[in-house]
XYZ file of C-alpha atoms in Angstrom:
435
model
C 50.355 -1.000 111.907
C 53.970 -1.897 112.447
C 55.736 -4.162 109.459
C 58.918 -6.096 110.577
C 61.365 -5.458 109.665
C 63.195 -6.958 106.584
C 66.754 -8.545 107.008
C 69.422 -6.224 104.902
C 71.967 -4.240 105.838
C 72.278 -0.487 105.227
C 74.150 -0.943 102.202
C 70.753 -2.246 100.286
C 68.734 0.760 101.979
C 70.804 3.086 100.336
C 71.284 1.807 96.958
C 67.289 1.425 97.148
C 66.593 4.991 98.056
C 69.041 5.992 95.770
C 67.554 4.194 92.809
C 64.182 5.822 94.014
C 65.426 9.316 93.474
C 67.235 8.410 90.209
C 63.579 6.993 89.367
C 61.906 10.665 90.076
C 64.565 12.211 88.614
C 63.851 10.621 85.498
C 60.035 11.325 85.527
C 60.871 14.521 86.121
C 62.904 15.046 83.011
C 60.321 13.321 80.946
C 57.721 15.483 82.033
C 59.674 18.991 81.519
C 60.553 17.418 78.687
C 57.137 16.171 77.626
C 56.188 19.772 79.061
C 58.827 21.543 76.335
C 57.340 19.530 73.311
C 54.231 20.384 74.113
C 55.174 24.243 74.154
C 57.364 24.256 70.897
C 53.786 22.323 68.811
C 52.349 26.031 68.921
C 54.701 29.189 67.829
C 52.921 32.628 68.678
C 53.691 35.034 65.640
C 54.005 38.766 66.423
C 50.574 40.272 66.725
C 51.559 43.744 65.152
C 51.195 43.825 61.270
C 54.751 44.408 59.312
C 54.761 45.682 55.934
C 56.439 43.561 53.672
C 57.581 45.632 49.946
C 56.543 43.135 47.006
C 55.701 43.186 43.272
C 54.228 41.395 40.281
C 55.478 41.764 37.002
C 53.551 40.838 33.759
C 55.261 38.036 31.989
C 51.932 37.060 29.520
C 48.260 36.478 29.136
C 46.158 34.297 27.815
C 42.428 34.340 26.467
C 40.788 36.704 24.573
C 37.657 36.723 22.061
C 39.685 38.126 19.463
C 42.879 35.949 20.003
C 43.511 32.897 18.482
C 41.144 29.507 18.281
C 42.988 28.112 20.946
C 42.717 30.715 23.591
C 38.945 31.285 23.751
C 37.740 29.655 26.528
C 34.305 29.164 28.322
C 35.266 28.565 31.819
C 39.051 27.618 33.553
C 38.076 25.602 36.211
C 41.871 24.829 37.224
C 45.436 26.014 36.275
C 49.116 24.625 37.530
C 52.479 24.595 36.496
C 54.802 22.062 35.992
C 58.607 22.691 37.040
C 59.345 24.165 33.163
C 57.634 26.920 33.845
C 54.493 25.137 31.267
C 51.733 26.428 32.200
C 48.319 23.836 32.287
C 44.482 24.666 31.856
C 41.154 23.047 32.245
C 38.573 24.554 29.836
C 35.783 22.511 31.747
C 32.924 23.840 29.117
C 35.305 22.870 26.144
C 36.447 19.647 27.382
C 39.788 20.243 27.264
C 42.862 20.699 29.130
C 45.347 23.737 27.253
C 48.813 23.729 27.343
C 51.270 26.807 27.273
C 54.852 27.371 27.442
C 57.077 29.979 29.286
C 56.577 32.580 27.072
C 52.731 31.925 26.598
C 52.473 30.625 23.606
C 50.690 27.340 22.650
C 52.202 23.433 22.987
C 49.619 21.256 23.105
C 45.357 20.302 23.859
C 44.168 17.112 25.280
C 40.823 15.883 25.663
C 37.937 16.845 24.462
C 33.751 15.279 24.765
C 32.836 12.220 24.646
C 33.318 8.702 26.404
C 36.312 7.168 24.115
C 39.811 7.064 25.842
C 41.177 10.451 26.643
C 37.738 11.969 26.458
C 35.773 13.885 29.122
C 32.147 13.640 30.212
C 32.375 16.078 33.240
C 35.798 17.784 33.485
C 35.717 19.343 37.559
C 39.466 19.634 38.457
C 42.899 19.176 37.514
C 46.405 18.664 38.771
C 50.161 18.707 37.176
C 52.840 16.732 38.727
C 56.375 18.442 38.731
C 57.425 16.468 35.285
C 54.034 17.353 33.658
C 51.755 14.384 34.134
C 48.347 15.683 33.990
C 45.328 14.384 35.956
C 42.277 15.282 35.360
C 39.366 14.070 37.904
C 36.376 13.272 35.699
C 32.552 13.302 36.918
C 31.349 12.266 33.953
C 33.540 9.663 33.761
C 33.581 8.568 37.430
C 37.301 8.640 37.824
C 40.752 10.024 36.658
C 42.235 10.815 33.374
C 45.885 11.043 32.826
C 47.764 12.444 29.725
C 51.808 12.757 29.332
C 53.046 16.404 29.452
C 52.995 16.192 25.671
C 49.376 15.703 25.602
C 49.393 12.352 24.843
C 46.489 10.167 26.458
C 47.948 7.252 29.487
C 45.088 6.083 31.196
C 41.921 6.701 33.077
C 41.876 5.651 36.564
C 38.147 4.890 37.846
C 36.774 5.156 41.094
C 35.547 2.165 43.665
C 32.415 1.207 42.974
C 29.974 2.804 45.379
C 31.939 5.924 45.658
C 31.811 9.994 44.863
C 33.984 12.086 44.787
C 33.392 15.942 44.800
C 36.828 17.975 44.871
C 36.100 21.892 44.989
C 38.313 24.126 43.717
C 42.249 23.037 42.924
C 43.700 19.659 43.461
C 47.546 19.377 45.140
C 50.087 16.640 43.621
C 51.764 14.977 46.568
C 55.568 14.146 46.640
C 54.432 10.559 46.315
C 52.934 11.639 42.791
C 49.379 10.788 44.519
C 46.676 13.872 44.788
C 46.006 15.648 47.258
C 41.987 17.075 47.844
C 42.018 19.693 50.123
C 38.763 19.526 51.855
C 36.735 19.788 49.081
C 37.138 15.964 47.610
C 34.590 14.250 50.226
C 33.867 10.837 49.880
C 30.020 9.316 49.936
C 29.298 5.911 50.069
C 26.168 5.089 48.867
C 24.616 3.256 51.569
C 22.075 -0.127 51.486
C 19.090 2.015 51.206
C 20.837 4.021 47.877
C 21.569 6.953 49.843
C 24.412 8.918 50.435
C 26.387 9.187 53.924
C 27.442 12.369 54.626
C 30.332 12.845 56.735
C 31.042 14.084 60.320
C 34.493 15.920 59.188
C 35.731 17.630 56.051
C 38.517 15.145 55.269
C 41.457 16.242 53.579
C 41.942 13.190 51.165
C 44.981 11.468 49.072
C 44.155 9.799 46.303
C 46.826 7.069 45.123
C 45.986 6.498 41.133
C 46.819 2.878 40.247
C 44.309 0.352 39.115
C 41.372 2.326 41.007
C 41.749 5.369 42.625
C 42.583 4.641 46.206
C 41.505 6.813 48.844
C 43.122 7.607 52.262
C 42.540 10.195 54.590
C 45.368 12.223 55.690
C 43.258 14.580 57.841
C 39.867 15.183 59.192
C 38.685 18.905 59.810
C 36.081 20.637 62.095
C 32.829 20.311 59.634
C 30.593 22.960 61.169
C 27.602 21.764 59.714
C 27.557 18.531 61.215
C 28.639 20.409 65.069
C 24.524 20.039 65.702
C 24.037 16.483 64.867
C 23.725 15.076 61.081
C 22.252 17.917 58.569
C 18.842 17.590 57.141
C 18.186 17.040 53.384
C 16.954 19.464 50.911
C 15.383 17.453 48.561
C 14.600 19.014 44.734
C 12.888 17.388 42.156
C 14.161 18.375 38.227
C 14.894 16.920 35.030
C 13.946 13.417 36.309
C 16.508 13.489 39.295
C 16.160 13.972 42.221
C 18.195 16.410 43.748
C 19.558 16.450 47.463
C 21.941 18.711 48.933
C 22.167 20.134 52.994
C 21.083 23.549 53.067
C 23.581 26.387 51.892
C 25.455 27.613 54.614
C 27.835 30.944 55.485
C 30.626 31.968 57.154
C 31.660 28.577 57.771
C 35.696 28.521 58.477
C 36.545 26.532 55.118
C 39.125 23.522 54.824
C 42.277 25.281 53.909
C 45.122 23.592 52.247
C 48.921 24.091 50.771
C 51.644 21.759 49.942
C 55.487 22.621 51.345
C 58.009 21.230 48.870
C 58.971 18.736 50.823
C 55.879 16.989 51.200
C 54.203 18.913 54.523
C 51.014 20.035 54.533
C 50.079 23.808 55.741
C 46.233 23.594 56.907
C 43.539 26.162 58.366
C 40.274 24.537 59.338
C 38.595 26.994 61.679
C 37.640 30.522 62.612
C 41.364 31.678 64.656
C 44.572 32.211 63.260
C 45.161 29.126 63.828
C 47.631 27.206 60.466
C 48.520 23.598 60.934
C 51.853 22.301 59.639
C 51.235 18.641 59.251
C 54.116 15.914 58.122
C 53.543 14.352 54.455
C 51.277 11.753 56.397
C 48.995 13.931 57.982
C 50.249 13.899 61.536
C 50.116 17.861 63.040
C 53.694 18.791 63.758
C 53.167 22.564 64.539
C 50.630 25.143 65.276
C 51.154 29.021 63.709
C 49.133 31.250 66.128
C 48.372 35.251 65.149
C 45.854 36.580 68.264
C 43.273 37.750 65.940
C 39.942 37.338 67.340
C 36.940 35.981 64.534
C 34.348 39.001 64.424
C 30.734 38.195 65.059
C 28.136 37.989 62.081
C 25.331 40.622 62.132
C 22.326 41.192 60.826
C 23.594 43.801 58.444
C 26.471 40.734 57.424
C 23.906 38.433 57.125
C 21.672 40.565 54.220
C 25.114 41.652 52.749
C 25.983 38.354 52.493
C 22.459 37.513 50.648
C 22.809 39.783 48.249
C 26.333 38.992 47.542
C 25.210 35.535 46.427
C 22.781 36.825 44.223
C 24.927 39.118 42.012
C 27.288 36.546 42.091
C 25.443 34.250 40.305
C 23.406 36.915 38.006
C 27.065 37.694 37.114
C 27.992 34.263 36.237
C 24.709 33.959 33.706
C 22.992 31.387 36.195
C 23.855 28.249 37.998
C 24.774 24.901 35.797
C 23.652 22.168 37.785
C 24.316 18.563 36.451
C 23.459 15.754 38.067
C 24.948 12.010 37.378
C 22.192 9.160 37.957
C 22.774 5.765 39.861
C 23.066 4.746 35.635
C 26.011 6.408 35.267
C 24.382 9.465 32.704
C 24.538 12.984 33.413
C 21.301 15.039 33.157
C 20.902 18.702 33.890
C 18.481 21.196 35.229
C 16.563 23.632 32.767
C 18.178 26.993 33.554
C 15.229 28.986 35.315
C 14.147 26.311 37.221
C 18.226 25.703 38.632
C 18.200 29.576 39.025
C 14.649 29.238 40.978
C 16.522 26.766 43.047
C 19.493 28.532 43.696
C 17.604 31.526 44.579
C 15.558 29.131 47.171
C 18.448 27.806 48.616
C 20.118 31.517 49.352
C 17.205 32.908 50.867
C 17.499 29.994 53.587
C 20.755 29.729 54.115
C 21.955 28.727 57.273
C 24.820 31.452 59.166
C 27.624 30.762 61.481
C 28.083 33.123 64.192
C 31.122 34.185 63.442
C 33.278 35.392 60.523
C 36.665 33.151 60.202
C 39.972 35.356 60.330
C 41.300 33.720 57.475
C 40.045 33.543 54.072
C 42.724 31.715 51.503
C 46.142 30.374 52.026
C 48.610 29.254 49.476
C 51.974 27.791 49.460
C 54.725 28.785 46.627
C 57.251 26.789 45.435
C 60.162 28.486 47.923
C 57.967 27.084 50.653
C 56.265 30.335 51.763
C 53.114 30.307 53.126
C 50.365 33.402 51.764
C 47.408 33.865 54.075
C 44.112 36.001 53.150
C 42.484 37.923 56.233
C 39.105 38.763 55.548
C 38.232 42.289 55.260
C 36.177 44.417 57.655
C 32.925 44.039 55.563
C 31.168 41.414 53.635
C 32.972 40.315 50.236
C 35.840 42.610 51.243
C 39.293 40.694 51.103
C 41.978 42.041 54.016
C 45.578 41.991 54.394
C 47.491 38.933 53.063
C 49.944 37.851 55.514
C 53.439 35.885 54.570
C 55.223 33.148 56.538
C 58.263 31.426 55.964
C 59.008 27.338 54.926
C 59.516 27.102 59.194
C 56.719 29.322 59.998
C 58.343 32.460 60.387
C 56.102 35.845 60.292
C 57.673 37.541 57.684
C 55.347 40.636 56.707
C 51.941 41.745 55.578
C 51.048 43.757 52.134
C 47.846 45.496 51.821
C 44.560 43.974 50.398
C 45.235 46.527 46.954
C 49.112 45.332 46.432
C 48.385 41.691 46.768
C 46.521 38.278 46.629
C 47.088 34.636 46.434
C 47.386 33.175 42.821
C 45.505 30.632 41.383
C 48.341 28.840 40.959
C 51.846 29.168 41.682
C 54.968 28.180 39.843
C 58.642 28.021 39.806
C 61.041 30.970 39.941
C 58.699 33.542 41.354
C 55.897 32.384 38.500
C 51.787 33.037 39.565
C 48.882 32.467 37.880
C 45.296 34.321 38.273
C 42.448 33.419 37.024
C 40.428 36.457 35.795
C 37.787 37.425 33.341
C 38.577 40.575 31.038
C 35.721 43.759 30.396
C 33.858 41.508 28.276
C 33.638 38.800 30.483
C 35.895 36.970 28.551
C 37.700 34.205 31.053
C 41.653 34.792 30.743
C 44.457 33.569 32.598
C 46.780 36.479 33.776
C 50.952 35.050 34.110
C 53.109 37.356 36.809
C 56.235 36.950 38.743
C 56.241 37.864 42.152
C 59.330 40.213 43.240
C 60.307 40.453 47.321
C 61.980 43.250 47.744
């Protein structure tokens, strides 16, 4: 078909076909440009190990069964530093959080049983803020308790109603002075029916302590066990309670989590060399990328992996399981019938089919970023990898010269977390030396 022409004059033709192209110019740019961003969200690190010369050296200890009232303890479920070098932990069995100064020596207790102010039912995990403020998340107690760096008691901070909480492992203080649960604090709401909802992800949670703890969700990881659709129930009957769980599982990539100093998160939540660098708000901002390629599980990983369990919890005298009812009391399982349970639950575990590459990361307070390769076999822990505050590859030490702390602290401090030839729980104080 032929159009008529329009009336103009040359003059309009041009300056319209020259807008055009300005036009395509412009998407152009935006796309290379669009293109570029894109490209710098993921930095490739070298794929060739580098050794990297570094040291600990033994400032103090503490625990011992011989040592002083103070420093026997049943089970340190938590340590952390505040920015005085004051180091803080939870003696979950005792009920108490310890306090120690530079040099090791003691400052001050808090806590202790019971359900007055300042008191603990269920003591699970704990966090510091920079001045001191200690937190201690409760299960007892459904909620928070919060002591001054002196020891003194503040408040207790209690959750929603209708909601759990279950952190794992270490708590993070946010710049914000909010917590940070690293995977491991998911949230169930109990549903009509009285259940419990179990998530699709393995959100990485901040909880904001004012009048009730507010929860937000700064992340959601990859939650392998819900990849297949929503995870059956195993349902246990003890002590009155009924007890449900989804079935053990190994070799899952775990939720990994460390806090930059100024507020970013470093996060590993599947089976690559793959760390996220998220802003303070959870959106990703980078991706750190070794080409290390997950190693399938085997047969022979899967029985190693079994047994592994087993002496693992022969070695910790038996699994302590304690269940709070829709009443708000805590009631626990008689011990052979937990370890019956536990023994039960290992033998029908459920495997991934792969082994992650990565096994712990940390973040110091000079922003570095420590990373745990797993070993070659079951239970063995590989090289740990070091990256700098803007995610540069800076070296690799051997599995026998170093691991990630427990806690780390200002000026090079780093706390483990051991138990000495008696089995005595201790808390070993080193400074890490570069050199």
């Amino acid at each position: 078909m032929i159009r008529p022409a329009l009336p103009s004059d040359n003059g309009s033709v041009k300056r319209f076909g020259g807008l055009r192209l300005l036009l395509l110019l412009l998407l152009c740019l935006l796309q290379g440009l669009t293109g570029s961003l894109q490209a710098q969200s993921r930095v490739d690190l070298p794929a060739q190990d580098r050794s990297l010369s570094m040291a600990f050296e033994d400032v103090y200890s503490v625990g011992s069964m011989v040592g002083e009232v103070w420093e026997t303890f049943s089970q340190i479920a938590g340590v952390a530093f505040d920015d005085g070098g004051n180091l803080y932990l939870l003696d979950a069995d005792n009920f108490r959080v310890v306090k120690v100064g530079p040099d090791g020596g003691f400052l001050a207790e808090m806590g202790g049983e019971g359900g007055g102010p300042g008191e603990f039912g269920m003591p699970l995990a704990l966090a510091v803020s920079k001045d001191g403020e200690v937190r201690v998340f409760d299960m007892g107690h459904g909620g928070f308790s919060v002591f001054a760096s002196d020891g003194i008691y503040k408040t207790s901070v209690p959750l929603a109603p209708g909601t759990m909480i279950f952190p794992s492992g270490g708590l993070l203080t946010h710049p914000s002075g909010a917590v940070v649960s690293p995977g491991g604090g998911v949230v169930r709401t109990r549903s009509g029916g009285g259940g419990l909802e179990l998530p699709a992800t393995v959100p990485v949670h901040l909880f904001t302590l004012a009048d009730e703890v507010k929860v937000d969700t700064l992340y959601e990881a990859w939650n392998p066990a819900t990849a297949g659709g929503t995870p059956s129930l195993e349902t246990t009957e003890g002590a009155g309670v009924r007890f449900q769980a989804p079935p053990m599982r190994a070799f899952d990539p775990e939720t990994l989590a460390g806090i930059f100093p100024d507020g970013r998160i470093a996060l590993v939540d599947s089976t690559t060399y793959d760390v996220k660098v998220l802003s303070p708000h959870g959106q990703l901002q980078q991706t750190l990328h070794r080409s290390f390629t997950p190693r399938e599980v085997t047969r022979r990983d899967r029985d190693a992996e079994k047994e592994r369990r087993l002496a693992e919890m022969e070695a910790s005298g038996g699994p302590r399981i304690v269940m709070r009812t829709d009443d708000g009391n805590t009631s626990s399982m008689a011990s052979g019938q937990a370890k019956a349970m536990m023994e039960a639950r290992i033998e029908s575990m459920v495997f991934a089919s792969e082994i992650p590459v990565l096994a712990g990361l940390g973040v110091d307070w000079d922003g570095r970023v420590w990373l745990r390769r797993h070993g070659a076999r079951v239970g063995e822990e590989g090289p740990l990898d070091l990256l700098g505050s803007e995610g540069a590859y800076l070296g690799t030490v051997p599995p026998e010269l170093g691991r990630i702390p427990d806690a780390f602290g200002p000026n090079g401090l780093a706390a483990f977390i051991e138990e000495d030839e008696l089995g005595i729980p201790r808390v070993v104080v080193q400074r890490v030396v570069f050199r």
